[in-house]
Coordinates of C-alpha atoms and ligand atoms in Angstrom, one line a residue:
M6 CA -47.0 22.3 -48.3
F7 CA -45.8 19.0 -50.4
K8 CA -42.9 19.2 -49.5
L9 CA -44.7 17.5 -46.6
T10 CA -46.7 15.6 -48.0
A11 CA -43.9 13.8 -50.0
K12 CA -41.7 13.4 -47.5
A13 CA -45.0 11.7 -44.6
L14 CA -45.8 9.3 -47.9
T15 CA -42.4 8.4 -48.0
C16 CA -42.7 7.7 -43.9
A17 CA -45.3 5.6 -44.7
L18 CA -44.1 3.7 -47.0
S19 CA -41.5 3.0 -45.8
L20 CA -43.1 1.8 -42.4
L21 CA -45.4 0.1 -45.1
V22 CA -42.3 -2.6 -46.2
A23 CA -40.6 -2.7 -43.0
G24 CA -44.1 -4.6 -41.6
M25 CA -44.6 -7.2 -44.3
A26 CA -40.8 -7.7 -44.8
Q27 CA -41.4 -8.8 -41.4
A28 CA -45.0 -10.5 -41.3
A29 CA -43.1 -12.6 -44.1
D30 CA -39.4 -13.4 -41.7
P31 CA -39.9 -16.8 -41.1
I32 CA -40.3 -18.1 -37.4
T33 CA -36.8 -19.1 -36.5
I34 CA -37.0 -22.3 -33.6
K35 CA -32.8 -22.8 -32.3
F36 CA -32.5 -26.8 -31.4
S37 CA -29.6 -27.7 -29.6
H38 CA -29.0 -30.3 -28.3
V39 CA -25.7 -32.2 -25.9
V40 CA -25.2 -35.1 -28.1
A41 CA -24.4 -36.4 -32.1
E42 CA -26.0 -36.5 -34.8
H43 CA -26.4 -40.0 -35.6
T44 CA -28.1 -41.0 -32.0
P45 CA -31.9 -41.2 -31.4
K46 CA -32.5 -37.1 -30.0
G47 CA -29.5 -36.4 -32.7
Q48 CA -31.3 -38.0 -35.7
G49 CA -34.7 -37.0 -34.6
A50 CA -33.6 -32.6 -34.4
L51 CA -32.4 -33.1 -37.9
L52 CA -36.6 -35.2 -39.2
F53 CA -38.2 -32.2 -36.9
K54 CA -36.1 -29.6 -39.2
K55 CA -36.6 -31.4 -42.1
L56 CA -40.3 -31.9 -41.5
A57 CA -40.6 -27.8 -40.3
E58 CA -38.4 -25.7 -43.5
E59 CA -41.2 -28.4 -45.5
R60 CA -44.2 -28.1 -44.6
L61 CA -44.5 -25.0 -43.2
P62 CA -42.2 -23.2 -46.4
G63 CA -40.7 -19.7 -45.3
K64 CA -42.6 -20.2 -42.7
V65 CA -40.6 -22.1 -39.9
K66 CA -36.6 -22.0 -39.8
V67 CA -34.9 -24.5 -38.1
E68 CA -31.6 -23.8 -36.8
V69 CA -29.4 -27.3 -35.2
Y70 CA -26.8 -27.4 -32.5
P71 CA -25.5 -30.0 -31.9
N72 CA -22.7 -32.0 -30.0
S73 CA -23.0 -28.9 -26.9
S74 CA -22.4 -26.8 -29.6
L75 CA -24.3 -23.6 -28.3
F76 CA -25.3 -25.2 -24.9
G77 CA -23.5 -27.4 -22.8
D78 CA -26.0 -29.4 -20.3
G79 CA -25.7 -27.4 -17.6
K80 CA -26.5 -24.0 -19.3
E81 CA -29.8 -25.2 -21.8
M82 CA -32.3 -24.9 -19.5
E83 CA -31.6 -21.0 -19.0
A84 CA -31.0 -20.8 -22.1
L85 CA -34.6 -21.7 -23.0
L86 CA -36.7 -19.7 -20.1
L87 CA -34.3 -16.9 -21.2
G88 CA -36.1 -16.9 -24.9
D89 CA -32.3 -18.2 -27.1
V90 CA -33.3 -21.3 -27.7
Q91 CA -37.3 -22.3 -28.4
L92 CA -36.2 -26.5 -28.5
I93 CA -34.4 -28.8 -26.1
A94 CA -34.6 -32.9 -25.1
P95 CA -33.1 -32.9 -21.8
S96 CA -32.3 -36.5 -20.5
L97 CA -34.6 -37.2 -17.7
A98 CA -32.3 -37.6 -16.0
K99 CA -31.7 -33.6 -15.8
F100 CA -35.0 -32.1 -13.9
E101 CA -35.0 -32.7 -10.8
H102 CA -34.4 -28.1 -10.0
Y103 CA -37.8 -28.0 -11.8
T104 CA -39.7 -30.9 -10.9
K105 CA -38.9 -34.2 -8.6
Q106 CA -41.2 -36.5 -10.3
I107 CA -39.4 -36.9 -12.9
Q108 CA -36.5 -38.4 -10.9
I109 CA -38.9 -41.4 -10.9
F110 CA -37.1 -41.9 -15.1
D111 CA -33.5 -42.7 -13.1
L112 CA -35.1 -45.1 -10.3
P113 CA -32.5 -48.1 -11.5
F114 CA -34.6 -51.5 -12.1
L115 CA -37.8 -49.9 -12.2
F116 CA -38.6 -50.9 -16.0
N117 CA -38.1 -54.1 -17.8
D118 CA -38.0 -53.2 -21.1
M119 CA -38.8 -50.5 -23.3
A120 CA -42.1 -51.7 -24.1
A121 CA -43.2 -50.5 -20.5
V122 CA -41.0 -47.8 -21.0
D123 CA -44.3 -46.7 -23.7
R124 CA -46.7 -47.4 -22.1
F125 CA -45.6 -46.2 -19.0
Q126 CA -44.5 -42.7 -20.6
L127 CA -47.8 -42.9 -23.0
S128 CA -50.3 -43.9 -19.5
P129 CA -52.4 -41.0 -18.0
E130 CA -49.3 -41.0 -15.7
G131 CA -47.0 -40.6 -17.7
Q132 CA -48.2 -38.2 -19.6
S133 CA -49.2 -35.8 -16.4
L134 CA -45.5 -35.2 -16.2
L135 CA -45.4 -33.6 -19.7
K136 CA -46.9 -31.0 -18.4
S137 CA -46.1 -30.6 -14.9
M138 CA -43.4 -27.4 -15.5
E139 CA -45.7 -24.8 -17.0
S140 CA -46.3 -23.2 -14.3
K141 CA -41.7 -22.8 -14.4
N142 CA -42.8 -21.6 -18.5
I143 CA -41.7 -25.4 -19.8
T144 CA -44.0 -26.9 -22.0
G145 CA -43.3 -31.2 -22.2
L146 CA -43.6 -31.4 -25.6
A147 CA -42.6 -36.0 -26.3
Y148 CA -41.3 -38.1 -25.0
W149 CA -38.0 -39.1 -26.9
H150 CA -36.1 -43.0 -26.3
N151 CA -32.6 -43.3 -26.7
G152 CA -32.6 -46.7 -24.9
L153 CA -31.5 -48.5 -21.3
K154 CA -27.6 -47.8 -19.6
Q155 CA -24.6 -50.1 -19.6
L156 CA -21.7 -49.7 -17.2
S157 CA -18.6 -49.2 -18.2
A158 CA -14.6 -49.3 -16.9
N159 CA -11.6 -49.9 -16.6
K160 CA -11.8 -53.5 -15.2
P161 CA -14.5 -55.6 -16.2
I162 CA -17.4 -55.6 -13.6
R163 CA -20.0 -58.8 -13.3
E164 CA -20.7 -57.9 -9.7
P165 CA -22.0 -54.9 -7.5
K166 CA -18.6 -55.5 -4.9
D167 CA -16.3 -55.7 -8.1
A168 CA -17.7 -51.0 -8.3
R169 CA -17.1 -50.5 -5.1
G170 CA -14.1 -47.4 -4.8
Q171 CA -14.3 -46.9 -8.7
K172 CA -15.4 -43.2 -9.8
F173 CA -18.7 -43.1 -12.2
R174 CA -19.2 -40.2 -13.3
V175 CA -23.2 -39.0 -13.3
Q176 CA -25.5 -36.4 -15.0
A177 CA -26.7 -34.0 -13.0
S178 CA -29.8 -36.8 -10.9
A179 CA -29.5 -36.8 -6.7
V180 CA -30.6 -40.5 -7.8
L181 CA -28.2 -41.0 -10.2
E182 CA -25.9 -40.8 -7.7
E183 CA -27.7 -43.1 -4.6
Q184 CA -27.4 -45.0 -6.8
F185 CA -23.5 -46.1 -7.5
K186 CA -23.3 -44.6 -3.0
A187 CA -25.7 -48.2 -3.2
V188 CA -23.3 -50.0 -4.5
R189 CA -20.2 -48.5 -2.0
A190 CA -18.8 -47.1 -6.3
N191 CA -18.3 -43.0 -5.5
P192 CA -20.9 -40.3 -7.9
R193 CA -19.2 -37.8 -9.6
K194 CA -22.2 -35.1 -10.9
M195 CA -19.7 -34.0 -14.4
S196 CA -21.6 -32.6 -17.8
F197 CA -21.9 -34.2 -20.8
A198 CA -19.6 -32.6 -23.1
E199 CA -16.8 -33.4 -20.3
V200 CA -18.0 -37.9 -20.4
Y201 CA -14.6 -38.6 -23.1
Q202 CA -11.9 -36.3 -21.4
G203 CA -12.3 -37.6 -18.2
L204 CA -12.4 -40.5 -18.4
Q205 CA -9.4 -40.7 -21.0
T206 CA -7.4 -38.9 -18.2
G207 CA -8.6 -41.3 -15.1
V208 CA -10.8 -38.1 -13.0
V209 CA -13.3 -40.8 -13.5
N210 CA -13.1 -44.4 -14.2
G211 CA -16.3 -45.6 -15.3
A212 CA -19.5 -44.4 -16.3
E213 CA -23.5 -45.4 -17.7
N214 CA -24.4 -45.0 -20.9
P215 CA -26.4 -46.2 -24.1
Y216 CA -24.8 -48.2 -26.9
S217 CA -25.4 -45.1 -28.6
N218 CA -24.0 -42.7 -26.9
I219 CA -21.1 -44.5 -25.9
Y220 CA -19.7 -45.0 -30.0
S221 CA -20.5 -41.7 -31.0
Q222 CA -18.1 -39.8 -28.0
K223 CA -16.0 -42.2 -28.8
M224 CA -16.3 -43.5 -24.8
H225 CA -14.5 -47.0 -26.0
E226 CA -11.9 -46.1 -26.9
V227 CA -11.5 -44.9 -23.7
Q228 CA -13.4 -47.6 -21.7
K229 CA -11.6 -51.5 -21.5
Y230 CA -14.9 -52.9 -20.4
I231 CA -18.7 -52.6 -21.0
T232 CA -21.0 -54.9 -18.7
E233 CA -24.5 -54.4 -19.9
T234 CA -26.4 -54.1 -17.3
N235 CA -29.6 -53.3 -18.9
H236 CA -30.1 -51.7 -14.9
G237 CA -31.9 -47.7 -15.6
L238 CA -33.4 -45.9 -18.6
L239 CA -32.0 -42.3 -20.9
D240 CA -34.8 -40.9 -22.4
Y241 CA -34.9 -37.3 -22.8
M242 CA -38.8 -35.0 -22.2
L243 CA -38.4 -32.6 -26.2
I244 CA -39.4 -29.8 -24.4
T245 CA -39.9 -25.8 -25.0
N246 CA -40.8 -22.6 -23.7
T247 CA -44.6 -22.6 -22.7
K248 CA -45.3 -18.9 -23.9
F249 CA -43.4 -18.7 -26.6
W250 CA -45.2 -22.4 -27.8
E251 CA -48.4 -20.9 -26.5
G252 CA -47.4 -17.2 -29.0
L253 CA -46.2 -19.1 -32.3
P254 CA -49.3 -18.2 -34.4
E255 CA -51.9 -21.0 -34.7
D256 CA -51.4 -22.6 -37.6
V257 CA -47.9 -23.4 -37.4
R258 CA -48.1 -24.9 -33.7
T259 CA -51.1 -27.0 -35.2
E260 CA -48.5 -28.2 -38.0
L261 CA -45.8 -28.5 -35.6
D262 CA -47.5 -30.3 -32.9
K263 CA -48.4 -32.5 -35.6
I264 CA -44.9 -32.9 -37.1
I265 CA -43.5 -33.3 -33.3
V266 CA -46.1 -36.4 -32.9
E267 CA -44.2 -37.8 -36.0
V268 CA -41.0 -37.4 -35.8
T269 CA -41.1 -39.2 -31.8
A270 CA -42.5 -42.3 -33.8
E271 CA -40.1 -43.1 -36.1
V272 CA -37.2 -41.8 -33.5
N273 CA -39.0 -44.4 -30.7
K274 CA -39.1 -46.6 -33.4
Q275 CA -35.4 -46.9 -35.1
A276 CA -34.1 -45.5 -31.7
D277 CA -33.2 -49.6 -30.7
D278 CA -32.1 -49.8 -33.9
L279 CA -29.5 -47.3 -34.0
N280 CA -28.5 -48.6 -29.8
Q281 CA -28.2 -52.2 -31.8
G282 CA -25.4 -51.2 -34.2
D283 CA -23.3 -49.3 -31.8
K284 CA -22.5 -52.5 -30.4
Q285 CA -22.1 -54.4 -32.9
R286 CA -19.5 -51.3 -34.6
I287 CA -18.2 -51.9 -30.9
L288 CA -17.9 -55.2 -31.3
E289 CA -15.9 -54.0 -34.5
A290 CA -14.0 -51.6 -33.3
K291 CA -11.9 -54.9 -30.6
T292 CA -11.6 -51.8 -28.0
T293 CA -13.2 -53.2 -25.7
E294 CA -14.9 -56.4 -24.7
I295 CA -18.7 -56.2 -24.3
I296 CA -19.9 -58.4 -20.8
E297 CA -23.4 -60.5 -20.6
L298 CA -24.5 -61.0 -16.9
T299 CA -26.9 -64.7 -16.4
P300 CA -29.9 -63.7 -14.9
E301 CA -28.2 -64.3 -11.0
E302 CA -26.0 -62.1 -11.5
R303 CA -27.8 -59.6 -12.5
S304 CA -30.3 -60.0 -9.5
K305 CA -27.1 -58.8 -7.9
W306 CA -27.6 -54.9 -8.9
R307 CA -31.3 -55.4 -8.7
D308 CA -30.8 -56.1 -4.9
A309 CA -27.8 -54.3 -4.3
M310 CA -30.1 -50.4 -6.5
K311 CA -33.2 -51.3 -5.6
P312 CA -33.2 -49.7 -2.1
V313 CA -32.8 -45.7 -3.5
W314 CA -37.1 -46.9 -4.8
K315 CA -37.2 -45.9 -1.2
K316 CA -34.8 -42.9 -0.7
F317 CA -37.0 -41.1 -3.4
E318 CA -40.6 -43.1 -2.4
G319 CA -41.3 -38.9 -0.7
E320 CA -40.3 -37.2 -3.2
I321 CA -41.7 -39.0 -6.4
G322 CA -45.1 -40.1 -5.0
A323 CA -45.5 -44.0 -4.2
D324 CA -48.5 -43.8 -6.8
L325 CA -47.0 -43.3 -10.0
I326 CA -44.1 -45.6 -8.4
K327 CA -46.8 -47.9 -7.9
A328 CA -48.1 -47.1 -11.8
A329 CA -44.7 -47.1 -13.8
D330 CA -44.0 -51.4 -11.5
A331 CA -48.3 -51.6 -13.0
A332 CA -46.3 -51.0 -17.3
N333 CA -43.9 -53.7 -16.6
Q334 CA -46.7 -56.1 -16.1
Q335 CA -49.8 -55.3 -18.4
Ligands
LMR27 C1 -26.0 -37.9 -20.4 O1 -25.4 -35.9 -19.5 O2 -24.7 -38.9 -20.7 C2 -27.2 -37.9 -21.0 O3 -28.3 -36.9 -20.9 C3 -26.7 -36.8 -23.0 C4 -28.0 -37.4 -24.0 O4 -28.7 -36.1 -24.2 O5 -28.2 -38.5 -24.0

């Protein structure tokens, strides 16, 4: 009898200890991304880790995996849905399988500058896009800037006709494919991790990226020219798995939400400086000539690419395009 009671007591005690250990285990948040650390997104992920671990000690642990080291951009969304990663920030070009509306951000020459991008992202229409995939278990937490894209190639490209027949790497986006077809170039979808090699081996002749992605992936070493077109946007949506986020303890979620507001402000403030710094570093490397366009040359690109808007108006919605365009005028 005594023997049995002792056994039961040991069992109950070990269950209790296990339960306590479990309660004390920090929640692990894996944040996977495809770019280098010295980029707007790379820095944002590290700042999120720092603040989350400082302010929620013992409650949250953040693991950051840069440079496609955990998941490449073909797999990260699936991994988020499967719960293998809890935070990712894909570029806005990578959402077309989840919602067609987010394609709006890929329309060429949509925003005059980053201030217009900010106004649209903060507008009710921009904010509603963050919530547009919740039925698919994806919650948008914030928009993070990288910046405007430049065209790189191995021949000088000044006017749309110079791009004819050139093979350009594009992200997985139908809008971006159409954008290059509009100037009679050949778009080729390729994941980010493959771009350097694609350029090096000539599988593609050129690409479109902000300066920070060009420099941090060393693309300037395999591209002789960059044309400063500022023709389109490369920004991100920081997203999480809706069920995971809603299942977090209330105090943890509230603190993480606050941290994200802070990190977002910092990323968006620093992104342009980072891009301009990397433009200087590319110039100093003397590998690549940067071609600046005259206003007349730039309008030729706009005229050639803008018909793409009409092609996607049905999927994106004319009202949404109007709201984004209006952000230029405010
Ligand atoms: C790309 O594939 O070019 C970008 O989406 C990479 C990134 O995340 O900045």
